[in-house]
Amino acid sequence: MPQQDAAPPAAGASVAGTVAILGRPNVGKSTLLNRIVGEKLAIVSPKPQTTRNRIVGVWNGTIALTTGAAPVKGQIVFVDTPGVHPPRSELSRFMVREALDTVEGVDAVLMLIEAPQGPAPASGMPRGAASLPEIERRIIERVQEARLPAVLAVNKVDRLKDKSLLLPVIQAWSQRDPFKAIVPISATAGVGVVDLVRELLGLMPKGPPLYDEETVTDRSERFLAGELIREQLFLRLRNELPYATAVVVDNWEERPQGDVVIDATVMVERESQKGIVVGKGGQMIRDVGMASREEITRLLGRPAHLRLHAKVAPDWTESPELIARLGYKQED
Ligand code: GDP
Ligand code: MG
């Protein structure tokens, strides 16, 4: 539950809470979650709108909040979300809702933006409330409505050759009220991530851990395996086709010899799309299957066998019922 104006945790006390990671598509939210948790939970691709559901990743650790202070032990439950974007289909409306509604019931929000790649005027750089980019404005409004503390992380600073370009961005954002801290980071290089976690830890309420220390995520192996298949589709299919795909894990058989046999189906919207997913002589679906199998084996830490099929669910991205049936439904 949100807690405002909580006193900073006393030295030695344990804190625990939840943080929603919000931002437009492709700013690196999933990459950051994986980096913080140290495991690949959320799939990542160069294409926007790869993430469709919320995914929880649990961080446990002990950090001194200020230099010289006694370290604070704590747990942060991070919630990765689909990017906030102007919705074009029924599916993307679900995704934006899934992202913004995460604000209900968390203790703090981490908003992620990208560092500018060149000199100003850079995208994502506000000069006043009026010119605040639409997406970020929507996020900030929700955060303020929910009266939550928020931290801003400026990601991908590794791409910035001239680091002085960061300064005006940080200055511009710091003139805006809501952020408790602004932290430049690189999720891929790991730069600034500890500082970021420290800032967030300072916002967490006192209390015992929400998950036991071995738990990394709330998602099942079955869900994560389906996501790894979807990641391969996002990496290999072009144009709009990735957005027309969903993956259903139909069968999951743990065998006595310690391996797993998985049957999964790639759903597409049209017969012509199925042709592309299967590929010439079945080449595409074989490649996707082989790459996914390797990733799933790594995830599970035991051998996986994957039988992958393709199937048409006509216009499923516009059908609320099919969208829900394919695993995209609001949870409580
Ligand atoms: P999301 O849509 O916000 O979850 O973004 P992803 O985590 O899927 O990342 C989108 C793309 O940005 C991927 O190609 C990532 O490899 C890339 N990316 C993420 N973080 C960084 C970073 O710190 N530096 C650079 N150069 N690329 C990054
Ligand atoms: Mg993502």
Coordinates of C-alpha atoms and ligand atoms in Angstrom, one line a residue:
M1 CA 0.0 0.0 0.0
P2 CA 1.2 3.5 -0.7
Q3 CA 2.8 5.3 2.2
Q4 CA 3.4 9.0 2.1
D5 CA 5.6 11.0 4.3
A6 CA 7.1 7.9 5.9
A7 CA 10.1 8.7 8.0
P8 CA 13.3 7.4 6.5
P9 CA 14.1 4.0 7.7
A10 CA 16.2 3.8 10.8
A11 CA 19.6 2.2 10.6
G12 CA 19.5 -1.5 10.6
A13 CA 15.7 -1.6 10.0
S14 CA 14.4 -3.7 7.2
V15 CA 12.2 -2.1 4.5
A16 CA 10.2 -3.7 1.8
G17 CA 7.9 -2.4 -0.9
T18 CA 6.9 -2.3 -4.6
V19 CA 8.0 -0.1 -7.4
A20 CA 6.3 0.2 -10.8
I21 CA 8.7 0.8 -13.8
L22 CA 6.9 3.1 -16.2
G23 CA 7.9 4.8 -19.5
R24 CA 7.2 4.9 -23.2
P25 CA 8.0 1.7 -25.2
N26 CA 11.6 0.8 -25.8
V27 CA 13.3 3.0 -23.2
G28 CA 14.8 -0.1 -21.6
K29 CA 12.3 -1.0 -18.8
S30 CA 12.7 -4.7 -19.2
T31 CA 16.4 -4.5 -19.7
L32 CA 16.6 -2.6 -16.4
L33 CA 14.4 -5.1 -14.5
N34 CA 16.6 -8.0 -15.7
R35 CA 19.8 -6.1 -14.8
I36 CA 18.5 -5.3 -11.2
V37 CA 17.3 -8.8 -10.6
G38 CA 20.2 -10.4 -12.3
E39 CA 18.1 -12.8 -14.3
K40 CA 16.3 -12.7 -17.6
L41 CA 12.7 -12.4 -16.6
A42 CA 11.4 -9.9 -19.1
I43 CA 12.0 -10.3 -22.8
V44 CA 13.8 -7.6 -24.7
S45 CA 13.8 -6.6 -28.3
P46 CA 14.7 -3.5 -30.4
K47 CA 11.0 -3.2 -31.3
P48 CA 8.7 -1.1 -29.2
Q49 CA 5.8 -2.8 -27.4
T50 CA 7.5 -6.1 -26.8
T51 CA 6.3 -6.4 -23.2
R52 CA 2.5 -7.0 -22.9
N53 CA 1.9 -8.1 -19.3
R54 CA 3.2 -6.9 -16.0
I55 CA 6.1 -8.9 -14.7
V56 CA 7.4 -8.8 -11.2
G57 CA 11.1 -9.1 -10.3
V58 CA 12.3 -9.2 -6.7
W59 CA 15.5 -7.5 -5.5
N60 CA 17.0 -8.3 -2.1
G61 CA 20.0 -6.5 -0.7
T62 CA 21.6 -4.3 1.9
I63 CA 22.8 -0.7 0.9
A64 CA 23.8 2.3 2.9
L65 CA 21.4 5.1 2.0
T66 CA 24.0 7.8 2.5
T67 CA 27.8 7.6 2.8
G68 CA 28.8 6.5 6.3
A69 CA 25.3 5.6 7.3
A70 CA 24.5 2.1 8.6
P71 CA 23.4 -0.1 5.7
V72 CA 19.7 -0.7 5.3
K73 CA 18.5 -4.2 4.5
G74 CA 15.5 -4.4 2.2
Q75 CA 13.5 -5.9 -0.6
I76 CA 12.1 -4.1 -3.6
V77 CA 9.5 -5.8 -5.7
F78 CA 9.8 -4.2 -9.2
V79 CA 6.9 -4.4 -11.6
D80 CA 7.9 -4.1 -15.3
T81 CA 5.1 -2.9 -17.5
P82 CA 4.2 -2.6 -21.1
G83 CA 5.2 0.8 -22.5
V84 CA 2.7 3.7 -22.4
H85 CA 1.9 4.7 -26.0
P86 CA -1.0 5.9 -28.1
P87 CA -3.1 2.8 -28.5
R88 CA -3.9 1.6 -32.0
S89 CA -5.6 -1.8 -31.3
E90 CA -7.7 -3.4 -28.6
L91 CA -4.6 -5.3 -27.6
S92 CA -2.5 -2.1 -27.2
R93 CA -5.4 -0.5 -25.2
F94 CA -5.1 -3.4 -22.8
M95 CA -1.3 -2.9 -22.6
V96 CA -1.5 0.8 -21.8
R97 CA -4.2 0.0 -19.1
E98 CA -2.0 -2.7 -17.8
A99 CA 0.9 -0.2 -17.5
L100 CA -0.9 2.8 -16.0
D101 CA -3.1 0.7 -13.6
T102 CA 0.1 -0.7 -12.0
V103 CA 0.3 2.7 -10.2
E104 CA -2.6 1.5 -7.9
G105 CA -1.1 -0.5 -5.1
V106 CA 2.6 0.3 -5.4
D107 CA 4.8 2.3 -3.0
A108 CA 6.8 4.3 -5.6
V109 CA 7.1 4.8 -9.3
L110 CA 10.3 4.7 -11.4
M111 CA 9.8 6.6 -14.6
L112 CA 12.3 5.8 -17.3
I113 CA 13.2 8.1 -20.2
E114 CA 16.0 7.9 -22.8
A115 CA 19.0 10.2 -22.7
P116 CA 19.2 12.4 -25.8
Q117 CA 21.5 11.1 -28.5
G118 CA 22.5 14.5 -29.8
P119 CA 22.3 18.1 -28.8
A120 CA 18.9 19.7 -27.8
P121 CA 16.1 20.0 -28.8
A122 CA 16.1 16.4 -27.6
S123 CA 13.0 14.3 -27.4
G124 CA 11.8 13.8 -23.9
M125 CA 13.2 17.1 -22.7
P126 CA 10.6 19.3 -21.1
R127 CA 10.8 23.1 -20.9
G128 CA 7.7 23.6 -18.9
A129 CA 4.5 21.8 -18.1
A130 CA 3.0 22.8 -21.5
S131 CA 5.7 21.2 -23.5
L132 CA 6.0 18.0 -21.4
P133 CA 5.9 15.1 -23.8
E134 CA 2.4 13.6 -23.8
I135 CA 3.3 10.1 -22.6
E136 CA 5.4 11.3 -19.7
R137 CA 2.7 13.8 -18.8
R138 CA 0.1 11.0 -18.6
I139 CA 2.4 9.0 -16.4
I140 CA 3.2 11.9 -14.1
E141 CA -0.5 12.8 -13.8
R142 CA -1.3 9.2 -12.7
V143 CA 1.6 9.3 -10.2
Q144 CA 0.4 12.6 -8.7
E145 CA -3.2 11.4 -8.5
A146 CA -2.0 8.4 -6.6
R147 CA 0.2 10.7 -4.5
L148 CA 3.2 8.4 -4.9
P149 CA 6.9 9.3 -4.6
A150 CA 8.7 8.9 -7.9
V151 CA 12.2 8.7 -9.2
L152 CA 13.3 9.5 -12.8
A153 CA 16.0 7.4 -14.5
V154 CA 17.6 8.7 -17.7
N155 CA 18.7 5.5 -19.4
K156 CA 21.1 4.7 -22.3
V157 CA 23.7 7.2 -21.2
D158 CA 26.3 4.8 -22.7
R159 CA 25.2 6.1 -26.2
L160 CA 26.0 9.6 -25.2
K161 CA 29.5 10.5 -26.2
D162 CA 29.3 14.0 -24.9
K163 CA 28.1 13.6 -21.3
S164 CA 27.6 17.3 -20.9
L165 CA 24.4 16.9 -23.0
L166 CA 22.9 15.2 -20.0
L167 CA 23.0 18.3 -17.8
P168 CA 20.3 20.4 -19.5
V169 CA 18.0 17.3 -19.5
I170 CA 18.5 16.7 -15.8
Q171 CA 18.1 20.4 -15.1
A172 CA 14.9 20.7 -17.1
W173 CA 13.3 17.7 -15.4
S174 CA 14.5 18.7 -11.9
Q175 CA 12.4 21.9 -12.3
R176 CA 9.4 19.7 -12.2
D177 CA 8.0 18.8 -8.8
P178 CA 7.4 15.2 -8.5
F179 CA 10.8 13.5 -8.7
K180 CA 12.6 12.6 -5.5
A181 CA 15.7 12.0 -7.5
I182 CA 17.0 11.9 -11.1
V183 CA 19.5 9.3 -11.9
P184 CA 21.4 8.8 -15.2
I185 CA 21.9 5.1 -15.9
S186 CA 22.8 2.6 -18.5
A187 CA 20.8 -0.6 -18.1
T188 CA 22.9 -2.6 -20.5
A189 CA 26.2 -1.4 -19.1
G190 CA 25.0 -1.5 -15.5
V191 CA 26.1 2.1 -14.9
G192 CA 24.2 4.0 -12.1
V193 CA 22.0 1.1 -11.3
V194 CA 23.1 0.7 -7.7
D195 CA 22.6 4.5 -7.2
L196 CA 19.1 4.1 -8.6
V197 CA 18.3 1.1 -6.3
R198 CA 19.6 3.1 -3.3
E199 CA 17.2 6.0 -4.1
L200 CA 14.3 3.7 -4.4
L201 CA 15.2 1.8 -1.3
G202 CA 15.0 5.1 0.6
L203 CA 11.4 5.4 -0.4
M204 CA 10.3 1.9 0.7
P205 CA 8.2 1.6 3.9
K206 CA 9.5 -0.3 6.9
G207 CA 8.4 -3.9 7.1
P208 CA 9.2 -7.5 6.5
P209 CA 9.9 -8.8 3.0
L210 CA 6.9 -9.4 0.8
Y211 CA 8.5 -12.5 -0.9
D212 CA 10.9 -15.0 0.5
E213 CA 14.5 -14.5 -0.5
E214 CA 14.6 -17.3 -3.1
T215 CA 11.7 -15.9 -5.1
V216 CA 12.8 -13.9 -8.1
T217 CA 9.4 -13.5 -9.9
D218 CA 5.7 -14.1 -9.5
R219 CA 5.5 -15.6 -13.0
S220 CA 5.5 -19.4 -13.7
E221 CA 8.1 -21.2 -15.7
R222 CA 5.4 -21.9 -18.2
F223 CA 4.6 -18.2 -18.7
L224 CA 8.3 -17.3 -19.0
A225 CA 8.9 -20.0 -21.5
G226 CA 6.0 -18.7 -23.7
E227 CA 7.6 -15.2 -23.4
L228 CA 11.0 -16.5 -24.6
I229 CA 9.3 -17.9 -27.7
R230 CA 7.6 -14.6 -28.2
E231 CA 10.9 -12.8 -27.9
Q232 CA 12.4 -14.9 -30.8
L233 CA 9.4 -14.0 -32.9
F234 CA 9.9 -10.3 -32.1
L235 CA 13.6 -10.6 -33.0
R236 CA 13.0 -12.4 -36.3
L237 CA 9.7 -11.2 -37.8
R238 CA 9.5 -7.9 -39.6
N239 CA 7.2 -4.9 -39.8
E240 CA 3.8 -5.4 -38.1
L241 CA 3.9 -9.2 -37.9
P242 CA 5.3 -9.5 -34.4
Y243 CA 2.4 -7.4 -33.1
A244 CA 0.0 -10.0 -34.6
T245 CA 1.5 -12.9 -32.7
A246 CA 0.8 -14.5 -29.4
V247 CA 2.2 -17.7 -27.9
V248 CA 0.1 -20.3 -26.1
V249 CA 1.9 -23.1 -24.1
D250 CA -0.5 -26.0 -24.7
N251 CA 1.3 -28.7 -22.8
W252 CA 4.1 -29.0 -20.3
E253 CA 5.3 -32.5 -19.4
E254 CA 8.0 -33.0 -16.8
R255 CA 9.6 -36.3 -17.5
P256 CA 11.1 -38.7 -14.9
Q257 CA 14.5 -38.4 -16.5
G258 CA 14.5 -34.7 -15.5
D259 CA 13.7 -33.0 -18.8
V260 CA 10.6 -31.1 -20.0
V261 CA 8.6 -31.5 -23.2
I262 CA 6.7 -28.4 -24.2
D263 CA 4.1 -28.0 -26.9
A264 CA 3.4 -24.4 -27.9
T265 CA 1.4 -22.6 -30.5
V266 CA 2.2 -19.3 -32.2
M267 CA -1.1 -17.6 -32.9
V268 CA -1.4 -15.2 -35.8
E269 CA -4.3 -13.2 -37.2
R270 CA -4.4 -14.3 -40.8
E271 CA -3.5 -17.3 -43.0
S272 CA -0.8 -15.2 -44.9
Q273 CA 0.9 -14.4 -41.6
K274 CA 0.9 -18.1 -40.7
G275 CA 2.8 -18.7 -44.0
I276 CA 5.5 -16.3 -42.9
V277 CA 5.8 -17.6 -39.4
V278 CA 6.2 -21.2 -40.7
G279 CA 8.6 -20.0 -43.5
K280 CA 9.8 -21.7 -46.6
G281 CA 9.9 -25.4 -45.9
G282 CA 9.3 -24.7 -42.2
Q283 CA 12.6 -22.8 -41.8
M284 CA 11.3 -19.9 -39.8
I285 CA 9.4 -21.8 -37.2
R286 CA 12.3 -24.3 -36.9
D287 CA 14.7 -21.4 -36.3
V288 CA 12.4 -19.8 -33.7
G289 CA 11.9 -23.2 -32.1
M290 CA 15.6 -24.0 -31.8
A291 CA 16.6 -20.6 -30.4
S292 CA 13.7 -20.6 -28.0
R293 CA 14.6 -24.1 -26.8
E294 CA 18.1 -23.0 -25.9
E295 CA 16.8 -20.0 -24.0
I296 CA 14.2 -22.1 -22.2
T297 CA 16.8 -24.7 -21.3
R298 CA 18.9 -21.9 -19.8
L299 CA 15.9 -20.5 -17.9
L300 CA 14.9 -23.9 -16.4
G301 CA 18.4 -25.2 -15.8
R302 CA 17.3 -28.5 -17.2
P303 CA 16.9 -29.8 -20.8
A304 CA 13.8 -28.6 -22.7
H305 CA 12.3 -30.1 -25.9
L306 CA 10.0 -27.8 -27.8
R307 CA 7.3 -28.7 -30.3
L308 CA 6.1 -25.5 -32.0
H309 CA 3.1 -25.0 -34.1
A310 CA 1.3 -22.1 -35.8
K311 CA -2.4 -21.4 -35.9
V312 CA -4.7 -18.6 -37.1
A313 CA -7.1 -16.9 -34.7
P314 CA -8.8 -14.4 -37.0
D315 CA -8.2 -10.8 -36.0
W316 CA -7.5 -11.7 -32.4
T317 CA -5.8 -8.3 -31.6
E318 CA -9.2 -6.7 -32.0
S319 CA -11.3 -9.2 -30.0
P320 CA -11.4 -8.6 -26.3
E321 CA -12.5 -12.2 -25.8
L322 CA -9.6 -13.7 -27.7
I323 CA -7.1 -11.2 -26.2
A324 CA -8.2 -12.4 -22.7
R325 CA -8.1 -16.0 -23.8
L326 CA -4.6 -15.6 -25.1
G327 CA -3.4 -14.6 -21.7
Y328 CA -3.8 -10.8 -21.8
K329 CA -6.3 -10.1 -19.0
Q330 CA -6.3 -7.8 -16.1
E331 CA -5.3 -9.5 -12.8
D332 CA -6.0 -8.3 -9.3
Ligands
GDP1 P1 11.2 -1.6 -22.9 O1 10.3 -1.6 -24.1 O2 11.2 -0.3 -22.2 O3 11.0 -2.7 -22.0 O4 12.7 -1.7 -23.5 P2 13.6 -3.0 -23.7 O5 14.2 -3.4 -22.4 O6 12.9 -4.0 -24.5 O7 14.8 -2.4 -24.6 C1 14.6 -1.8 -25.8 C2 15.9 -1.7 -26.6 O8 16.8 -0.8 -25.9 C3 16.7 -3.0 -26.6 O9 17.2 -3.1 -27.9 C4 17.7 -2.9 -25.5 O10 18.8 -3.6 -25.8 C5 18.0 -1.4 -25.6 N1 18.6 -0.8 -24.4 C6 18.0 -1.0 -23.1 N2 18.8 -0.3 -22.2 C7 19.9 0.2 -22.9 C8 21.0 1.0 -22.5 O11 21.3 1.3 -21.3 N3 21.9 1.4 -23.5 C9 21.6 1.0 -24.8 N4 22.5 1.5 -25.7 N5 20.6 0.3 -25.2 C10 19.7 -0.1 -24.2
MG2 MG 9.6 -4.2 -22.0

